[in-house]
Amino acid sequence: MQLLKLASVTAITLYSLYAYPCFGQVSGPSLKTAFQQDFLIGTALNGRQISERNEKETQLIIREYNAITPENVMKSGPIHPEPNLFNFEASDRYVAFGVKHGMYIVGHTLIWHSQLPSYVQHIRNADSLSHFMKGHIETVAGRYAGKIKSWDVLNEALEEDGSLRKSIFLQLLGEDYIAKAFEWAAQADPGAELYYNDYGIERPEKRKGAIKLIKSLQAKGLRIDGVGIQGHWGLNGNNLYDIENSIIEFSRLGIKVAFTELDISVLPHPSGVTTADISQNYAQDPKMNPYREGLPQAIQMAQAKRYEDIFKIFIKHKEKISRVTFWGAHDGQSWLNGWPIKNRTNYPLLHDRDLMPKPAYTSILNLKTK
Ligand code: 9MR
């Protein structure tokens, strides 16, 4: 038994040394250095990470990544909980983290139908909603002007068929709310790049809607600097063609393309479709949580290959891509452990729950270092 244990510890150590030769050292290849000439490599930070509660996690984040996005702390619910009350404690800490570590700081997100403060959900007239939007954008984007390098001004404003989402903003303010969001963001922080961010816009139908939205801003003479394709994908590799075409088509609009929330789920999705619609929620079923005890090697390798295929496309189009951000630094923190079914064990990121690099990490790094 002891021998077996020793053998497996040795195997893991050897694998880690192979996969991550410089783990614990300050020099040697890391994602951010390997892709330095290509695009920024980012991660989303949760509240714990922003507070630097775990030294190993902090070291992993600053070693691998040169861009950060706040996973939740800048959303309107937490940051603007009452009409005249802003809670900047966590967001100030987030920005200070980025400044301290010399990182590219992303703001996420100014206008989103989800995670709205409850008083906004109860607004029933256009004037009050417009008043909220303007005040919110001016105050939040204004506070961090000069520090936030890029804002996800508008998040997920499209339905799956590419039509405008029937959010409270569209219903009370009409299409013009989109132009207003970009106009007010540009005024509040003239130096920040302004992005439209959404999931599934690599798919042709929804992509058309995103292109229409971007063109309508440009036709009004408003500034939009980039589009964020979130990249919440699964193991099925049949969207490579769509990913490549969307990079090409979006960049033809004269804007930058970023991949803003990349993760590759290894678990079955109950509806069979990969999306990031957080209103989805399904009952628990043990068949839907097959890897509670660990991820089989074959799936690890399939995920590594999937990441490799995607990154080959990113590298091919590197001059069109500004940033690739992963939606978290390790599997343990991923939202995909709780969505669309609660309490599952998913493995969507590049480092495992012990902060060790996975084959997916190595497959990406090898594209630049081998
Ligand atoms: O990862 C985020 C999770 O912790 C939150 O509960 C959820 C709801 O606010 O949002 C998740 O992040 C989302 C991001 O802000 C926008 N695109 C989809 C992401 C995954 O749901």
Short mmCIF file of C-alpha atoms and ligand atoms in Angstrom, two decimals:
data_model
loop_
_atom_site.label_atom_id
_atom_site.label_comp_id
_atom_site.label_asym_id
_atom_site.label_seq_id
_atom_site.Cartn_x
_atom_site.Cartn_y
_atom_site.Cartn_z
CA MET A 1 0.00 0.00 0.00
CA GLN A 2 2.80 2.37 1.08
CA LEU A 3 4.75 1.41 -2.02
CA LEU A 4 1.74 2.06 -4.22
CA LYS A 5 1.25 5.44 -2.63
CA LEU A 6 4.93 6.30 -3.10
CA ALA A 7 4.75 5.22 -6.73
CA SER A 8 1.73 7.39 -7.44
CA VAL A 9 3.25 10.41 -5.68
CA THR A 10 6.43 9.94 -7.72
CA ALA A 11 4.42 9.64 -10.92
CA ILE A 12 2.52 12.85 -10.17
CA THR A 13 5.75 14.67 -9.28
CA LEU A 14 7.46 13.51 -12.46
CA TYR A 15 4.45 14.46 -14.52
CA SER A 16 4.39 17.91 -12.91
CA LEU A 17 8.07 18.44 -13.55
CA TYR A 18 7.58 17.39 -17.15
CA ALA A 19 4.47 19.50 -17.57
CA TYR A 20 5.63 22.47 -15.61
CA PRO A 21 9.40 22.39 -15.42
CA CYS A 22 9.68 25.70 -13.63
CA PHE A 23 6.91 25.33 -11.08
CA GLY A 24 7.88 27.42 -8.09
CA GLN A 25 10.67 29.23 -9.91
CA VAL A 26 10.51 32.83 -11.02
CA SER A 27 12.03 32.35 -14.46
CA GLY A 28 11.21 30.00 -17.33
CA PRO A 29 8.25 29.78 -19.64
CA SER A 30 4.85 30.88 -18.46
CA LEU A 31 1.77 31.56 -20.53
CA LYS A 32 2.20 35.32 -20.44
CA THR A 33 5.82 35.21 -21.54
CA ALA A 34 5.23 32.55 -24.18
CA PHE A 35 2.48 34.64 -25.80
CA GLN A 36 4.08 38.02 -25.17
CA GLN A 37 4.40 38.83 -28.86
CA ASP A 38 0.91 37.59 -29.68
CA PHE A 39 -1.78 38.73 -27.26
CA LEU A 40 -2.46 39.30 -23.58
CA ILE A 41 -3.23 36.21 -21.49
CA GLY A 42 -5.78 36.87 -18.80
CA THR A 43 -7.72 35.25 -16.00
CA ALA A 44 -10.89 36.10 -14.09
CA LEU A 45 -10.41 36.77 -10.38
CA ASN A 46 -12.94 35.95 -7.69
CA GLY A 47 -13.25 37.82 -4.39
CA ARG A 48 -10.83 35.52 -2.54
CA GLN A 49 -8.16 35.88 -5.18
CA ILE A 50 -8.50 39.66 -5.22
CA SER A 51 -7.90 39.64 -1.46
CA GLU A 52 -4.77 37.49 -1.99
CA ARG A 53 -5.90 35.01 0.67
CA ASN A 54 -3.85 32.15 -0.71
CA GLU A 55 -0.21 32.91 -1.47
CA LYS A 56 0.20 29.95 -3.86
CA GLU A 57 -2.82 31.02 -5.83
CA THR A 58 -1.54 34.60 -6.04
CA GLN A 59 1.83 33.35 -7.25
CA LEU A 60 0.17 31.22 -9.91
CA ILE A 61 -1.93 34.17 -11.11
CA ILE A 62 0.91 36.67 -11.34
CA ARG A 63 3.27 34.14 -12.87
CA GLU A 64 0.97 33.03 -15.69
CA TYR A 65 -1.27 35.99 -16.48
CA ASN A 66 -0.80 39.62 -17.47
CA ALA A 67 -4.48 40.61 -17.67
CA ILE A 68 -7.32 40.31 -15.16
CA THR A 69 -11.11 40.50 -15.23
CA PRO A 70 -13.28 40.69 -12.09
CA GLU A 71 -15.47 37.58 -12.10
CA ASN A 72 -18.26 39.27 -10.08
CA VAL A 73 -17.24 42.28 -7.98
CA MET A 74 -17.91 44.96 -10.61
CA LYS A 75 -21.34 43.74 -11.65
CA SER A 76 -24.10 46.25 -10.94
CA GLY A 77 -25.75 44.15 -8.19
CA PRO A 78 -22.73 44.01 -5.88
CA ILE A 79 -21.21 47.39 -6.78
CA HIS A 80 -24.41 49.50 -6.81
CA PRO A 81 -26.72 47.78 -4.33
CA GLU A 82 -28.99 50.78 -3.57
CA PRO A 83 -29.95 53.73 -5.78
CA ASN A 84 -27.53 56.11 -4.04
CA LEU A 85 -25.08 53.62 -2.62
CA PHE A 86 -21.96 52.22 -4.22
CA ASN A 87 -19.88 49.50 -2.67
CA PHE A 88 -16.36 50.00 -4.00
CA GLU A 89 -14.49 47.99 -1.42
CA ALA A 90 -13.90 44.86 -3.49
CA SER A 91 -13.58 46.67 -6.83
CA ASP A 92 -10.98 49.07 -5.40
CA ARG A 93 -9.04 46.07 -4.14
CA TYR A 94 -9.33 44.44 -7.57
CA VAL A 95 -7.94 47.49 -9.33
CA ALA A 96 -5.18 47.84 -6.71
CA PHE A 97 -4.24 44.18 -7.35
CA GLY A 98 -3.83 44.90 -11.05
CA VAL A 99 -1.86 48.09 -10.48
CA LYS A 100 0.42 46.41 -7.93
CA HIS A 101 1.21 43.53 -10.26
CA GLY A 102 1.44 45.64 -13.42
CA MET A 103 -1.45 43.90 -15.14
CA TYR A 104 -3.86 44.93 -17.87
CA ILE A 105 -7.06 45.62 -15.94
CA VAL A 106 -10.43 44.85 -17.50
CA GLY A 107 -13.74 46.21 -16.22
CA HIS A 108 -16.65 43.74 -16.35
CA THR A 109 -19.38 44.81 -16.87
CA LEU A 110 -21.31 48.09 -17.04
CA ILE A 111 -24.66 47.11 -18.54
CA TRP A 112 -25.98 43.56 -18.21
CA HIS A 113 -29.55 42.35 -17.72
CA SER A 114 -28.33 39.80 -15.18
CA GLN A 115 -27.15 40.40 -11.60
CA LEU A 116 -28.97 43.72 -11.54
CA PRO A 117 -29.66 45.27 -8.14
CA SER A 118 -33.22 44.42 -7.13
CA TYR A 119 -34.44 48.04 -7.21
CA VAL A 120 -33.55 48.17 -10.92
CA GLN A 121 -35.52 45.03 -11.62
CA HIS A 122 -38.57 46.83 -10.25
CA ILE A 123 -38.19 49.97 -12.37
CA ARG A 124 -41.18 50.40 -14.66
CA ASN A 125 -40.47 53.64 -16.54
CA ALA A 126 -37.89 54.79 -19.07
CA ASP A 127 -36.74 57.90 -17.22
CA SER A 128 -35.81 56.04 -14.05
CA LEU A 129 -33.97 53.33 -15.96
CA SER A 130 -32.08 55.84 -18.06
CA HIS A 131 -31.21 57.78 -14.90
CA PHE A 132 -29.83 54.57 -13.33
CA MET A 133 -27.80 53.69 -16.43
CA LYS A 134 -26.22 57.11 -16.80
CA GLY A 135 -25.40 57.47 -13.11
CA HIS A 136 -24.07 53.94 -12.91
CA ILE A 137 -21.77 54.27 -15.91
CA GLU A 138 -20.53 57.75 -14.96
CA THR A 139 -19.78 56.75 -11.38
CA VAL A 140 -18.23 53.32 -11.92
CA ALA A 141 -16.29 53.96 -15.14
CA GLY A 142 -15.40 57.47 -13.93
CA ARG A 143 -13.94 56.18 -10.66
CA TYR A 144 -11.42 53.94 -12.42
CA ALA A 145 -10.65 56.18 -15.39
CA GLY A 146 -7.00 55.81 -16.34
CA LYS A 147 -6.66 52.48 -14.52
CA ILE A 148 -9.16 50.23 -16.27
CA LYS A 149 -7.77 49.61 -19.74
CA SER A 150 -10.88 48.13 -21.27
CA TRP A 151 -14.56 47.97 -20.34
CA ASP A 152 -17.12 45.35 -21.25
CA VAL A 153 -19.62 48.15 -21.74
CA LEU A 154 -22.50 45.92 -22.72
CA ASN A 155 -22.84 42.23 -21.93
CA GLU A 156 -25.08 39.62 -23.58
CA ALA A 157 -27.57 41.91 -25.30
CA LEU A 158 -28.49 39.32 -27.93
CA GLU A 159 -30.82 36.32 -28.08
CA GLU A 160 -29.58 33.07 -29.63
CA ASP A 161 -31.13 33.95 -33.01
CA GLY A 162 -29.21 37.23 -33.11
CA SER A 163 -32.19 39.45 -32.32
CA LEU A 164 -31.92 41.93 -29.46
CA ARG A 165 -32.49 40.38 -26.04
CA LYS A 166 -35.82 41.39 -24.57
CA SER A 167 -34.17 42.71 -21.44
CA ILE A 168 -35.58 45.39 -19.19
CA PHE A 169 -33.29 47.83 -21.02
CA LEU A 170 -34.73 47.04 -24.45
CA GLN A 171 -38.28 46.94 -23.18
CA LEU A 172 -38.22 50.32 -21.45
CA LEU A 173 -35.68 52.25 -23.50
CA GLY A 174 -35.78 50.66 -26.95
CA GLU A 175 -32.68 49.97 -29.05
CA ASP A 176 -31.21 53.36 -28.24
CA TYR A 177 -30.05 52.13 -24.84
CA ILE A 178 -27.12 50.43 -26.59
CA ALA A 179 -25.87 53.66 -28.14
CA LYS A 180 -26.36 55.47 -24.84
CA ALA A 181 -24.30 52.89 -22.96
CA PHE A 182 -21.35 53.36 -25.31
CA GLU A 183 -21.73 57.15 -25.42
CA TRP A 184 -21.75 57.47 -21.63
CA ALA A 185 -18.88 55.02 -21.19
CA ALA A 186 -16.74 56.96 -23.67
CA GLN A 187 -17.48 60.17 -21.77
CA ALA A 188 -16.78 58.65 -18.36
CA ASP A 189 -13.45 57.10 -19.36
CA PRO A 190 -12.15 58.44 -22.67
CA GLY A 191 -8.94 56.41 -22.37
CA ALA A 192 -10.49 52.95 -21.91
CA GLU A 193 -11.19 50.61 -24.81
CA LEU A 194 -14.88 49.86 -25.15
CA TYR A 195 -16.08 46.32 -25.91
CA TYR A 196 -19.30 44.50 -26.64
CA ASN A 197 -19.13 41.09 -24.89
CA ASP A 198 -21.31 38.02 -25.47
CA TYR A 199 -21.36 34.22 -25.56
CA GLY A 200 -22.17 32.16 -28.65
CA ILE A 201 -21.47 35.00 -31.07
CA GLU A 202 -19.06 32.74 -32.95
CA ARG A 203 -22.19 30.93 -34.20
CA PRO A 204 -23.27 32.39 -37.55
CA GLU A 205 -26.83 33.37 -36.61
CA LYS A 206 -25.93 35.16 -33.39
CA ARG A 207 -22.75 36.56 -34.98
CA LYS A 208 -24.91 38.35 -37.56
CA GLY A 209 -26.77 40.04 -34.73
CA ALA A 210 -23.49 41.13 -33.11
CA ILE A 211 -22.20 42.51 -36.40
CA LYS A 212 -25.43 44.47 -36.85
CA LEU A 213 -25.16 45.86 -33.32
CA ILE A 214 -21.53 46.92 -33.84
CA LYS A 215 -22.27 48.48 -37.24
CA SER A 216 -25.18 50.44 -35.81
CA LEU A 217 -22.86 51.98 -33.19
CA GLN A 218 -20.29 52.81 -35.85
CA ALA A 219 -22.98 54.35 -38.10
CA LYS A 220 -23.90 56.68 -35.24
CA GLY A 221 -20.26 57.77 -34.97
CA LEU A 222 -19.85 56.10 -31.59
CA ARG A 223 -16.65 54.46 -30.47
CA ILE A 224 -16.48 50.69 -30.10
CA ASP A 225 -12.95 49.29 -29.95
CA GLY A 226 -13.55 45.58 -29.72
CA VAL A 227 -15.77 42.57 -29.42
CA GLY A 228 -15.44 39.95 -26.71
CA ILE A 229 -16.28 36.39 -27.69
CA GLN A 230 -16.71 34.71 -24.31
CA GLY A 231 -15.70 31.16 -25.30
CA HIS A 232 -17.66 28.96 -22.88
CA TRP A 233 -17.21 25.83 -24.93
CA GLY A 234 -17.25 22.05 -24.59
CA LEU A 235 -15.13 19.15 -25.81
CA ASN A 236 -16.94 18.85 -29.12
CA GLY A 237 -14.59 20.43 -31.61
CA ASN A 238 -17.00 21.17 -34.42
CA ASN A 239 -17.02 24.93 -33.88
CA LEU A 240 -13.44 25.59 -35.01
CA TYR A 241 -14.62 26.84 -38.38
CA ASP A 242 -17.07 29.23 -36.69
CA ILE A 243 -14.37 30.50 -34.32
CA GLU A 244 -12.00 31.26 -37.18
CA ASN A 245 -14.68 32.90 -39.30
CA SER A 246 -15.83 35.08 -36.47
CA ILE A 247 -12.30 36.37 -35.85
CA ILE A 248 -12.08 37.26 -39.53
CA GLU A 249 -15.54 38.81 -39.82
CA PHE A 250 -15.39 40.85 -36.61
CA SER A 251 -11.95 42.21 -37.39
CA ARG A 252 -13.19 43.32 -40.81
CA LEU A 253 -15.30 45.84 -38.90
CA GLY A 254 -12.07 47.53 -37.87
CA ILE A 255 -12.27 46.41 -34.24
CA LYS A 256 -10.20 44.14 -32.02
CA VAL A 257 -11.27 40.62 -31.13
CA ALA A 258 -10.78 39.29 -27.61
CA PHE A 259 -11.65 35.90 -26.16
CA THR A 260 -12.88 37.02 -22.80
CA GLU A 261 -14.13 34.07 -20.74
CA LEU A 262 -12.54 30.92 -22.13
CA ASP A 263 -13.21 27.54 -20.52
CA ILE A 264 -13.78 24.02 -21.87
CA SER A 265 -16.35 22.03 -19.92
CA VAL A 266 -15.79 18.26 -19.87
CA LEU A 267 -19.24 17.43 -18.48
CA PRO A 268 -22.43 16.62 -20.36
CA HIS A 269 -24.80 19.52 -20.83
CA PRO A 270 -28.43 18.56 -20.24
CA SER A 271 -29.74 20.46 -23.25
CA GLY A 272 -26.88 19.23 -25.44
CA VAL A 273 -25.99 22.81 -26.33
CA THR A 274 -23.13 24.79 -24.86
CA THR A 275 -24.24 28.24 -23.84
CA ALA A 276 -23.64 30.52 -20.88
CA ASP A 277 -27.24 31.44 -20.19
CA ILE A 278 -27.15 31.53 -16.42
CA SER A 279 -30.92 31.38 -16.14
CA GLN A 280 -30.63 27.68 -17.02
CA ASN A 281 -30.76 25.30 -14.07
CA TYR A 282 -31.37 21.57 -14.09
CA ALA A 283 -32.12 18.96 -11.45
CA GLN A 284 -29.22 16.85 -10.18
CA ASP A 285 -28.57 13.40 -11.62
CA PRO A 286 -25.46 11.30 -10.80
CA LYS A 287 -25.10 10.38 -14.49
CA MET A 288 -24.51 14.03 -15.20
CA ASN A 289 -21.57 14.16 -12.76
CA PRO A 290 -19.37 11.29 -13.98
CA TYR A 291 -15.91 12.49 -12.87
CA ARG A 292 -16.46 13.21 -9.18
CA GLU A 293 -13.45 11.06 -8.25
CA GLY A 294 -11.08 12.37 -10.91
CA LEU A 295 -10.77 13.05 -14.61
CA PRO A 296 -9.89 9.99 -16.77
CA GLN A 297 -6.65 10.40 -18.69
CA ALA A 298 -8.44 10.06 -22.05
CA ILE A 299 -10.64 13.06 -21.24
CA GLN A 300 -7.64 15.06 -19.98
CA MET A 301 -5.94 14.44 -23.30
CA ALA A 302 -9.07 15.23 -25.32
CA GLN A 303 -9.32 18.54 -23.50
CA ALA A 304 -5.63 19.26 -24.11
CA LYS A 305 -6.15 18.61 -27.82
CA ARG A 306 -9.23 20.83 -27.88
CA TYR A 307 -7.33 23.72 -26.27
CA GLU A 308 -4.45 23.14 -28.68
CA ASP A 309 -6.74 23.26 -31.73
CA ILE A 310 -8.35 26.48 -30.52
CA PHE A 311 -5.00 28.12 -29.76
CA LYS A 312 -3.67 27.19 -33.19
CA ILE A 313 -6.42 29.37 -34.62
CA PHE A 314 -5.67 32.17 -32.15
CA ILE A 315 -1.98 32.10 -33.09
CA LYS A 316 -2.79 32.07 -36.80
CA HIS A 317 -4.84 35.26 -36.32
CA LYS A 318 -2.77 36.80 -33.56
CA GLU A 319 -2.62 40.24 -35.16
CA LYS A 320 -6.42 40.47 -34.91
CA ILE A 321 -6.61 39.25 -31.30
CA SER A 322 -5.96 41.57 -28.38
CA ARG A 323 -6.43 39.19 -25.43
CA VAL A 324 -7.32 35.65 -24.45
CA THR A 325 -8.74 35.45 -20.93
CA PHE A 326 -9.58 32.23 -19.10
CA TRP A 327 -12.64 32.28 -16.84
CA GLY A 328 -10.64 31.42 -13.76
CA ALA A 329 -7.16 30.29 -12.75
CA HIS A 330 -7.93 26.69 -11.69
CA ASP A 331 -10.68 24.07 -11.86
CA GLY A 332 -11.73 24.51 -8.24
CA GLN A 333 -12.95 28.06 -8.75
CA SER A 334 -14.92 27.54 -11.95
CA TRP A 335 -18.57 28.59 -12.22
CA LEU A 336 -19.01 25.37 -14.23
CA ASN A 337 -18.93 23.34 -10.99
CA GLY A 338 -22.31 24.92 -10.24
CA TRP A 339 -23.93 25.51 -13.63
CA PRO A 340 -26.23 24.38 -15.21
CA ILE A 341 -26.45 21.72 -12.48
CA LYS A 342 -25.34 22.51 -8.95
CA ASN A 343 -22.52 20.68 -7.11
CA ARG A 344 -20.78 18.94 -9.99
CA THR A 345 -17.05 18.39 -10.42
CA ASN A 346 -15.92 19.99 -13.65
CA TYR A 347 -12.39 20.47 -15.00
CA PRO A 348 -12.58 23.33 -17.50
CA LEU A 349 -9.35 25.30 -16.90
CA LEU A 350 -5.59 24.91 -17.23
CA HIS A 351 -4.65 24.18 -13.61
CA ASP A 352 -6.23 21.56 -11.37
CA ARG A 353 -7.65 21.93 -7.88
CA ASP A 354 -4.15 21.62 -6.38
CA LEU A 355 -2.99 24.43 -8.69
CA MET A 356 -0.93 21.99 -10.72
CA PRO A 357 -0.74 22.42 -14.50
CA LYS A 358 -2.85 20.04 -16.57
CA PRO A 359 -2.06 18.54 -19.98
CA ALA A 360 -4.22 21.37 -21.40
CA TYR A 361 -1.71 23.87 -20.01
CA THR A 362 1.23 22.03 -21.53
CA SER A 363 -0.46 21.65 -24.91
CA ILE A 364 -0.90 25.42 -25.18
CA LEU A 365 2.56 26.30 -23.87
CA ASN A 366 4.17 23.78 -26.23
CA LEU A 367 2.74 25.59 -29.23
CA LYS A 368 5.12 28.45 -28.42
CA THR A 369 8.05 26.83 -26.68
CA LYS A 370 8.68 23.60 -28.63
O1 9MR B 1 -18.53 33.24 -13.12
C1 9MR B 1 -19.61 34.06 -12.74
C2 9MR B 1 -20.38 33.41 -11.61
O2 9MR B 1 -19.58 33.33 -10.45
C3 9MR B 1 -21.65 34.20 -11.32
O3 9MR B 1 -22.44 33.50 -10.38
C4 9MR B 1 -22.45 34.41 -12.61
C5 9MR B 1 -23.65 35.30 -12.39
O4 9MR B 1 -23.28 36.61 -12.15
O5 9MR B 1 -21.63 35.03 -13.59
C6 9MR B 1 -20.51 34.27 -13.95
O6 9MR B 1 -19.79 34.93 -14.96
C7 9MR B 1 -20.50 35.16 -16.18
C8 9MR B 1 -19.97 36.42 -16.79
O7 9MR B 1 -20.04 37.48 -15.87
C9 9MR B 1 -20.73 36.77 -18.06
N1 9MR B 1 -20.72 35.67 -18.99
C10 9MR B 1 -21.09 34.36 -18.47
C11 9MR B 1 -20.27 34.05 -17.21
C12 9MR B 1 -20.60 32.67 -16.70
O8 9MR B 1 -21.92 32.65 -16.27
#
